[in-house]
């Protein structure tokens, strides 16, 4: 709700009523409407449009009224922190609308209001007066941090982290330290998050950039007889013990969130060269982000529902609601990242692990009971009534790992929703079980990308989820960084030329792979119908790169448990052992001096006399 967007509605009031009374009546009206929508779910968009129109209208009136009558209101006793509270509410509303619609203009407006609160120090005067005001200041900073993270305003993120630390220390001196224990955890969360999501992980935008990625109009056409579907909605959910997160946004869902949005006008790519101070402060020039963020030439972002540690019943309720609202030409992407259970676990191991989960795990959540898939008669799922606990079909844990019936997602839970087109990404050690969905759909054949069932060995680390999040998800959202992390390359400014060369090669290669898919005679219609969607096409091509790299990587070579899978299968022309895939992996390895880390055919060599030439030739 920037100044140019404020309605010109003039509030008429009787001269007999003091300005302050009119103002406080508006505040009370706005508070009541805000309380009604504050806890409404983000995923039921269509049902609550009228509610948000009304609450925005009253806050527009309130903000305009206090601007026009600021002097009189201050004389009547209006405090600066009370103006800050209104601005903070408006910023919250805008961020909530972004979460419901994925419209970046709302996110930009939220940033503008939060930045105004920061620069004008609305809460500063009351910081030492009352504990409640101190908490308002800290909450404002935490919410602004979230907006800046999603906007990728990293210079402001570092500035806010420093201020949060400073103000938290100041609050501890003024009030009792025990009043701020939770805020200490908030600081630890954001520091841990930023330590994992480094500048190296953001050397190029994760969002779809028209500066770096193909324009939708330039994507190759597939057969005219195949319908063309668009990604309209996505459900992003991650549930791991002790996973890296800030607030309710985990590192993996944060990356998937960005990967499924447009980078506005390439502004991130252009602004990323701005130098920042050691404390993360902004450089000499400030970007007009309100203008950068608005690009009418970009299509709407797919809407996304981000679910942090949902119960199974909540997840299924969201899934059902979004399927009901999905447009006729739409695809729903389901991203599930969670630990899994596989059929190799025997009963004794189950008992032991269940006991450990109850005594060690601290992330148990309450969930409503639901019908167990043990009663399913479908033999393709591999579920036996007498073997419910072991569940030969496998599942993903959504809660304490000791109570599998209540807190687990099974393949059979998703099958009823295959009446609509689904693009399913399972990132879990139990992902293999979800191959059971294929062949059991209820109307629309599903597209599945399935992560390796075993931890991908990363050079120099023991865990694929540490220190940078899920390796499979990184391949889907930042494939060059995933390739480097696999080799133990963490990056530095001195190697930017190398990264730029590798990025150009990878982009060119993936575009060629996309053309190969589009012109293939035996491309399954499931893939053909989504190949014109830029987001889904990019995910599919990055999956192919991930599969090729892990197939040819020496530590994972010829080991099925380390290889991702897709269903239905893709043409043989893009198998990891095909010349086009092996050539790309060889060239990427050559750029980083790591050809000895891969098992590659001797029939493919690099030109010796032109090291900068990116074409590969075969010996005569």
PDB file of C-alpha atoms in Angstrom, residues 259-478:
ATOM      1  CA  UNK A 259      12.721 -21.843  -8.063  1.00  0.00           C
ATOM      2  CA  UNK A 260       9.006 -21.614  -8.908  1.00  0.00           C
ATOM      3  CA  UNK A 261       8.883 -17.839  -9.383  1.00  0.00           C
ATOM      4  CA  UNK A 262       9.926 -15.284 -11.974  1.00  0.00           C
ATOM      5  CA  UNK A 263      12.950 -13.128 -11.277  1.00  0.00           C
ATOM      6  CA  UNK A 264      11.552  -9.629 -11.920  1.00  0.00           C
ATOM      7  CA  UNK A 265      13.328  -7.948 -14.830  1.00  0.00           C
ATOM      8  CA  UNK A 266      16.592  -9.654 -13.934  1.00  0.00           C
ATOM      9  CA  UNK A 267      16.947  -7.149 -11.074  1.00  0.00           C
ATOM     10  CA  UNK A 268      18.667  -9.637  -8.756  1.00  0.00           C
ATOM     11  CA  UNK A 269      21.266 -10.507 -11.356  1.00  0.00           C
ATOM     12  CA  UNK A 270      22.020  -6.843 -12.070  1.00  0.00           C
ATOM     13  CA  UNK A 271      22.059  -5.745  -8.432  1.00  0.00           C
ATOM     14  CA  UNK A 272      24.138  -8.643  -7.127  1.00  0.00           C
ATOM     15  CA  UNK A 273      27.339  -6.831  -8.126  1.00  0.00           C
ATOM     16  CA  UNK A 274      26.677  -3.995  -5.671  1.00  0.00           C
ATOM     17  CA  UNK A 275      29.396  -4.055  -3.029  1.00  0.00           C
ATOM     18  CA  UNK A 276      28.439  -4.336   0.607  1.00  0.00           C
ATOM     19  CA  UNK A 277      30.364  -3.528   3.712  1.00  0.00           C
ATOM     20  CA  UNK A 278      31.780  -6.086   6.077  1.00  0.00           C
ATOM     21  CA  UNK A 279      28.652  -5.827   8.202  1.00  0.00           C
ATOM     22  CA  UNK A 280      26.421  -6.460   5.210  1.00  0.00           C
ATOM     23  CA  UNK A 281      25.343  -2.826   4.923  1.00  0.00           C
ATOM     24  CA  UNK A 282      24.070  -1.477   1.618  1.00  0.00           C
ATOM     25  CA  UNK A 283      26.313   0.131  -0.943  1.00  0.00           C
ATOM     26  CA  UNK A 284      26.128   3.787  -1.970  1.00  0.00           C
ATOM     27  CA  UNK A 285      23.101   3.427  -4.266  1.00  0.00           C
ATOM     28  CA  UNK A 286      19.677   2.135  -3.384  1.00  0.00           C
ATOM     29  CA  UNK A 287      17.650   0.153  -5.900  1.00  0.00           C
ATOM     30  CA  UNK A 288      14.098   1.305  -6.457  1.00  0.00           C
ATOM     31  CA  UNK A 289      12.759  -2.169  -5.803  1.00  0.00           C
ATOM     32  CA  UNK A 290       9.142  -1.131  -6.195  1.00  0.00           C
ATOM     33  CA  UNK A 291       9.804  -0.354  -9.843  1.00  0.00           C
ATOM     34  CA  UNK A 292      12.110  -3.338 -10.398  1.00  0.00           C
ATOM     35  CA  UNK A 293       9.622  -5.765  -8.965  1.00  0.00           C
ATOM     36  CA  UNK A 294       6.760  -4.758 -11.264  1.00  0.00           C
ATOM     37  CA  UNK A 295       7.102  -6.240 -14.722  1.00  0.00           C
ATOM     38  CA  UNK A 296       3.802  -6.565 -16.595  1.00  0.00           C
ATOM     39  CA  UNK A 297       5.473  -8.675 -19.280  1.00  0.00           C
ATOM     40  CA  UNK A 298       5.996 -11.553 -16.819  1.00  0.00           C
ATOM     41  CA  UNK A 299       3.244 -14.159 -16.423  1.00  0.00           C
ATOM     42  CA  UNK A 300       1.785 -14.670 -12.923  1.00  0.00           C
ATOM     43  CA  UNK A 301       3.793 -16.795 -10.517  1.00  0.00           C
ATOM     44  CA  UNK A 302       2.364 -20.212  -9.689  1.00  0.00           C
ATOM     45  CA  UNK A 303       0.595 -20.043  -6.340  1.00  0.00           C
ATOM     46  CA  UNK A 304       2.309 -21.926  -3.543  1.00  0.00           C
ATOM     47  CA  UNK A 305       1.246 -23.371  -0.206  1.00  0.00           C
ATOM     48  CA  UNK A 306       4.207 -23.783   2.146  1.00  0.00           C
ATOM     49  CA  UNK A 307       3.486 -26.268   4.908  1.00  0.00           C
ATOM     50  CA  UNK A 308       5.863 -26.482   7.852  1.00  0.00           C
ATOM     51  CA  UNK A 309       5.546 -29.713   9.843  1.00  0.00           C
ATOM     52  CA  UNK A 310       1.905 -30.313   8.915  1.00  0.00           C
ATOM     53  CA  UNK A 311      -0.126 -33.124  10.363  1.00  0.00           C
ATOM     54  CA  UNK A 312      -1.165 -35.706   7.790  1.00  0.00           C
ATOM     55  CA  UNK A 313      -4.788 -34.605   7.969  1.00  0.00           C
ATOM     56  CA  UNK A 314      -3.800 -30.972   7.429  1.00  0.00           C
ATOM     57  CA  UNK A 315      -1.616 -31.865   4.455  1.00  0.00           C
ATOM     58  CA  UNK A 316      -4.446 -33.860   2.861  1.00  0.00           C
ATOM     59  CA  UNK A 317      -6.936 -31.070   3.521  1.00  0.00           C
ATOM     60  CA  UNK A 318      -4.680 -28.564   1.756  1.00  0.00           C
ATOM     61  CA  UNK A 319      -4.118 -30.987  -1.117  1.00  0.00           C
ATOM     62  CA  UNK A 320      -7.855 -31.524  -1.537  1.00  0.00           C
ATOM     63  CA  UNK A 321      -8.620 -27.801  -1.451  1.00  0.00           C
ATOM     64  CA  UNK A 322      -6.005 -26.886  -4.045  1.00  0.00           C
ATOM     65  CA  UNK A 323      -7.061 -29.734  -6.339  1.00  0.00           C
ATOM     66  CA  UNK A 324     -10.607 -28.383  -6.138  1.00  0.00           C
ATOM     67  CA  UNK A 325      -9.437 -24.893  -7.159  1.00  0.00           C
ATOM     68  CA  UNK A 326      -6.965 -26.042  -9.846  1.00  0.00           C
ATOM     69  CA  UNK A 327      -7.768 -24.562 -13.289  1.00  0.00           C
ATOM     70  CA  UNK A 328      -8.638 -26.949 -16.116  1.00  0.00           C
ATOM     71  CA  UNK A 329      -5.276 -26.340 -17.820  1.00  0.00           C
ATOM     72  CA  UNK A 330      -3.290 -26.517 -14.590  1.00  0.00           C
ATOM     73  CA  UNK A 331      -0.734 -28.853 -13.028  1.00  0.00           C
ATOM     74  CA  UNK A 332      -0.218 -29.141  -9.271  1.00  0.00           C
ATOM     75  CA  UNK A 333       3.367 -29.658  -8.101  1.00  0.00           C
ATOM     76  CA  UNK A 334       3.756 -31.586  -4.844  1.00  0.00           C
ATOM     77  CA  UNK A 335       7.167 -31.333  -3.178  1.00  0.00           C
ATOM     78  CA  UNK A 336       7.662 -33.588  -0.156  1.00  0.00           C
ATOM     79  CA  UNK A 337      10.948 -33.646   1.715  1.00  0.00           C
ATOM     80  CA  UNK A 338      10.948 -35.907   4.768  1.00  0.00           C
ATOM     81  CA  UNK A 339      12.612 -38.951   6.261  1.00  0.00           C
ATOM     82  CA  UNK A 340      11.142 -42.240   5.113  1.00  0.00           C
ATOM     83  CA  UNK A 341      10.587 -45.869   6.014  1.00  0.00           C
ATOM     84  CA  UNK A 342      11.562 -48.663   3.649  1.00  0.00           C
ATOM     85  CA  UNK A 343      10.666 -52.317   3.492  1.00  0.00           C
ATOM     86  CA  UNK A 344      14.206 -53.437   4.363  1.00  0.00           C
ATOM     87  CA  UNK A 345      13.628 -52.644   8.033  1.00  0.00           C
ATOM     88  CA  UNK A 346      12.723 -55.753   9.978  1.00  0.00           C
ATOM     89  CA  UNK A 347      10.429 -55.887  12.989  1.00  0.00           C
ATOM     90  CA  UNK A 348      13.240 -55.825  15.552  1.00  0.00           C
ATOM     91  CA  UNK A 349      14.797 -52.737  13.970  1.00  0.00           C
ATOM     92  CA  UNK A 350      11.381 -51.087  13.925  1.00  0.00           C
ATOM     93  CA  UNK A 351      10.919 -51.642  17.638  1.00  0.00           C
ATOM     94  CA  UNK A 352      14.366 -50.246  18.367  1.00  0.00           C
ATOM     95  CA  UNK A 353      13.944 -47.197  16.145  1.00  0.00           C
ATOM     96  CA  UNK A 354      10.473 -46.478  17.472  1.00  0.00           C
ATOM     97  CA  UNK A 355      11.825 -46.548  21.024  1.00  0.00           C
ATOM     98  CA  UNK A 356      14.661 -44.197  20.095  1.00  0.00           C
ATOM     99  CA  UNK A 357      12.253 -41.842  18.336  1.00  0.00           C
ATOM    100  CA  UNK A 358      10.062 -41.569  21.434  1.00  0.00           C
ATOM    101  CA  UNK A 359      12.979 -40.961  23.773  1.00  0.00           C
ATOM    102  CA  UNK A 360      15.177 -38.756  21.605  1.00  0.00           C
ATOM    103  CA  UNK A 361      13.001 -36.923  19.080  1.00  0.00           C
ATOM    104  CA  UNK A 362      11.663 -33.564  20.206  1.00  0.00           C
ATOM    105  CA  UNK A 363       9.634 -32.688  17.145  1.00  0.00           C
ATOM    106  CA  UNK A 364       6.493 -34.751  17.732  1.00  0.00           C
ATOM    107  CA  UNK A 365       3.298 -33.061  16.616  1.00  0.00           C
ATOM    108  CA  UNK A 366      -0.320 -33.811  17.285  1.00  0.00           C
ATOM    109  CA  UNK A 367      -2.379 -35.141  14.413  1.00  0.00           C
ATOM    110  CA  UNK A 368      -5.890 -36.371  13.915  1.00  0.00           C
ATOM    111  CA  UNK A 369      -6.378 -40.095  13.238  1.00  0.00           C
ATOM    112  CA  UNK A 370      -7.128 -41.105   9.684  1.00  0.00           C
ATOM    113  CA  UNK A 371      -7.886 -44.308   7.875  1.00  0.00           C
ATOM    114  CA  UNK A 372      -4.782 -46.428   7.479  1.00  0.00           C
ATOM    115  CA  UNK A 373      -3.843 -47.623   3.997  1.00  0.00           C
ATOM    116  CA  UNK A 374      -3.556 -51.089   5.515  1.00  0.00           C
ATOM    117  CA  UNK A 375      -7.200 -51.478   4.556  1.00  0.00           C
ATOM    118  CA  UNK A 376      -6.516 -50.710   0.915  1.00  0.00           C
ATOM    119  CA  UNK A 377      -7.338 -53.573  -1.437  1.00  0.00           C
ATOM    120  CA  UNK A 378      -5.020 -52.251  -4.141  1.00  0.00           C
ATOM    121  CA  UNK A 379      -2.303 -54.897  -4.581  1.00  0.00           C
ATOM    122  CA  UNK A 380      -0.057 -52.582  -6.604  1.00  0.00           C
ATOM    123  CA  UNK A 381       0.809 -50.642  -3.473  1.00  0.00           C
ATOM    124  CA  UNK A 382       2.348 -53.654  -1.757  1.00  0.00           C
ATOM    125  CA  UNK A 383       0.344 -53.095   1.419  1.00  0.00           C
ATOM    126  CA  UNK A 384      -0.754 -56.160   3.393  1.00  0.00           C
ATOM    127  CA  UNK A 385      -3.375 -56.119   6.138  1.00  0.00           C
ATOM    128  CA  UNK A 386      -1.269 -58.364   8.305  1.00  0.00           C
ATOM    129  CA  UNK A 387       1.855 -56.275   7.828  1.00  0.00           C
ATOM    130  CA  UNK A 388       0.662 -52.781   8.643  1.00  0.00           C
ATOM    131  CA  UNK A 389       3.520 -51.850  10.956  1.00  0.00           C
ATOM    132  CA  UNK A 390       6.238 -52.787   8.513  1.00  0.00           C
ATOM    133  CA  UNK A 391       4.240 -51.372   5.561  1.00  0.00           C
ATOM    134  CA  UNK A 392       5.949 -52.945   2.585  1.00  0.00           C
ATOM    135  CA  UNK A 393       4.929 -49.937   0.501  1.00  0.00           C
ATOM    136  CA  UNK A 394       6.957 -47.512   2.627  1.00  0.00           C
ATOM    137  CA  UNK A 395       6.020 -43.990   3.655  1.00  0.00           C
ATOM    138  CA  UNK A 396       7.285 -40.545   4.666  1.00  0.00           C
ATOM    139  CA  UNK A 397       7.345 -39.513   8.325  1.00  0.00           C
ATOM    140  CA  UNK A 398       5.277 -36.429   9.157  1.00  0.00           C
ATOM    141  CA  UNK A 399       5.836 -36.358  12.888  1.00  0.00           C
ATOM    142  CA  UNK A 400       7.271 -38.661  15.488  1.00  0.00           C
ATOM    143  CA  UNK A 401       8.715 -41.700  13.776  1.00  0.00           C
ATOM    144  CA  UNK A 402       7.269 -43.993  16.428  1.00  0.00           C
ATOM    145  CA  UNK A 403       3.617 -43.756  15.392  1.00  0.00           C
ATOM    146  CA  UNK A 404       3.595 -44.583  11.738  1.00  0.00           C
ATOM    147  CA  UNK A 405      -0.131 -44.948  11.165  1.00  0.00           C
ATOM    148  CA  UNK A 406      -1.015 -41.453  12.394  1.00  0.00           C
ATOM    149  CA  UNK A 407       1.904 -39.395  11.188  1.00  0.00           C
ATOM    150  CA  UNK A 408       2.972 -40.852   7.860  1.00  0.00           C
ATOM    151  CA  UNK A 409       2.199 -40.069   4.241  1.00  0.00           C
ATOM    152  CA  UNK A 410       1.734 -43.215   2.164  1.00  0.00           C
ATOM    153  CA  UNK A 411       1.610 -43.470  -1.641  1.00  0.00           C
ATOM    154  CA  UNK A 412      -2.042 -44.468  -1.339  1.00  0.00           C
ATOM    155  CA  UNK A 413      -2.796 -41.106   0.320  1.00  0.00           C
ATOM    156  CA  UNK A 414      -1.908 -39.257  -2.886  1.00  0.00           C
ATOM    157  CA  UNK A 415      -3.514 -41.625  -5.401  1.00  0.00           C
ATOM    158  CA  UNK A 416      -7.089 -40.275  -4.977  1.00  0.00           C
ATOM    159  CA  UNK A 417      -5.863 -36.844  -6.083  1.00  0.00           C
ATOM    160  CA  UNK A 418      -4.464 -38.150  -9.376  1.00  0.00           C
ATOM    161  CA  UNK A 419      -7.806 -37.209 -10.889  1.00  0.00           C
ATOM    162  CA  UNK A 420      -5.971 -33.959 -11.588  1.00  0.00           C
ATOM    163  CA  UNK A 421      -2.542 -33.602 -13.276  1.00  0.00           C
ATOM    164  CA  UNK A 422       0.199 -33.925 -10.632  1.00  0.00           C
ATOM    165  CA  UNK A 423       3.934 -33.297 -10.846  1.00  0.00           C
ATOM    166  CA  UNK A 424       5.353 -35.030  -7.754  1.00  0.00           C
ATOM    167  CA  UNK A 425       8.855 -34.492  -6.342  1.00  0.00           C
ATOM    168  CA  UNK A 426       9.793 -36.820  -3.476  1.00  0.00           C
ATOM    169  CA  UNK A 427      13.061 -36.009  -1.688  1.00  0.00           C
ATOM    170  CA  UNK A 428      13.503 -38.752   0.904  1.00  0.00           C
ATOM    171  CA  UNK A 429      15.350 -41.936   1.754  1.00  0.00           C
ATOM    172  CA  UNK A 430      11.914 -43.539   1.491  1.00  0.00           C
ATOM    173  CA  UNK A 431      11.152 -42.085  -1.936  1.00  0.00           C
ATOM    174  CA  UNK A 432      11.280 -45.425  -3.741  1.00  0.00           C
ATOM    175  CA  UNK A 433       7.940 -46.442  -2.219  1.00  0.00           C
ATOM    176  CA  UNK A 434       6.193 -43.689  -4.161  1.00  0.00           C
ATOM    177  CA  UNK A 435       6.887 -45.398  -7.453  1.00  0.00           C
ATOM    178  CA  UNK A 436       3.759 -47.384  -6.504  1.00  0.00           C
ATOM    179  CA  UNK A 437       1.687 -44.377  -7.588  1.00  0.00           C
ATOM    180  CA  UNK A 438       2.556 -45.076 -11.214  1.00  0.00           C
ATOM    181  CA  UNK A 439      -0.081 -47.305 -12.730  1.00  0.00           C
ATOM    182  CA  UNK A 440      -2.576 -46.693  -9.906  1.00  0.00           C
ATOM    183  CA  UNK A 441      -3.740 -43.211 -10.939  1.00  0.00           C
ATOM    184  CA  UNK A 442      -7.437 -42.432 -10.916  1.00  0.00           C
ATOM    185  CA  UNK A 443      -7.639 -40.398 -14.120  1.00  0.00           C
ATOM    186  CA  UNK A 444      -4.503 -38.413 -14.898  1.00  0.00           C
ATOM    187  CA  UNK A 445      -1.105 -40.131 -15.188  1.00  0.00           C
ATOM    188  CA  UNK A 446       1.265 -38.536 -12.677  1.00  0.00           C
ATOM    189  CA  UNK A 447       4.797 -37.307 -13.348  1.00  0.00           C
ATOM    190  CA  UNK A 448       7.289 -38.283 -10.628  1.00  0.00           C
ATOM    191  CA  UNK A 449      10.819 -37.191  -9.811  1.00  0.00           C
ATOM    192  CA  UNK A 450      12.245 -39.407  -7.071  1.00  0.00           C
ATOM    193  CA  UNK A 451      15.413 -38.734  -5.114  1.00  0.00           C
ATOM    194  CA  UNK A 452      18.105 -41.339  -4.386  1.00  0.00           C
ATOM    195  CA  UNK A 453      17.154 -43.636  -1.532  1.00  0.00           C
ATOM    196  CA  UNK A 454      20.606 -43.326   0.071  1.00  0.00           C
ATOM    197  CA  UNK A 455      22.580 -40.314   1.195  1.00  0.00           C
ATOM    198  CA  UNK A 456      24.575 -38.792  -1.654  1.00  0.00           C
ATOM    199  CA  UNK A 457      28.269 -38.809  -0.664  1.00  0.00           C
ATOM    200  CA  UNK A 458      29.567 -35.238  -0.667  1.00  0.00           C
ATOM    201  CA  UNK A 459      33.291 -34.626  -0.600  1.00  0.00           C
ATOM    202  CA  UNK A 460      34.416 -33.441   2.818  1.00  0.00           C
ATOM    203  CA  UNK A 461      31.086 -33.966   4.630  1.00  0.00           C
ATOM    204  CA  UNK A 462      29.272 -36.848   6.258  1.00  0.00           C
ATOM    205  CA  UNK A 463      25.665 -35.840   5.616  1.00  0.00           C
ATOM    206  CA  UNK A 464      23.799 -34.766   2.482  1.00  0.00           C
ATOM    207  CA  UNK A 465      21.555 -32.456   4.536  1.00  0.00           C
ATOM    208  CA  UNK A 466      24.471 -30.624   6.121  1.00  0.00           C
ATOM    209  CA  UNK A 467      25.709 -27.982   5.810  1.00  0.00           C
ATOM    210  CA  UNK A 468      23.691 -26.843   2.810  1.00  0.00           C
ATOM    211  CA  UNK A 469      20.381 -28.730   2.762  1.00  0.00           C
ATOM    212  CA  UNK A 470      19.204 -31.644   0.641  1.00  0.00           C
ATOM    213  CA  UNK A 471      21.572 -32.470  -2.219  1.00  0.00           C
ATOM    214  CA  UNK A 472      18.746 -33.566  -4.517  1.00  0.00           C
ATOM    215  CA  UNK A 473      16.846 -30.328  -3.922  1.00  0.00           C
ATOM    216  CA  UNK A 474      19.996 -28.303  -4.599  1.00  0.00           C
ATOM    217  CA  UNK A 475      20.394 -30.094  -7.942  1.00  0.00           C
ATOM    218  CA  UNK A 476      16.818 -29.087  -8.833  1.00  0.00           C
ATOM    219  CA  UNK A 477      17.175 -25.456  -7.715  1.00  0.00           C
ATOM    220  CA  UNK A 478      20.891 -24.648  -8.137  1.00  0.00           C
TER     221      UNK A 478
END
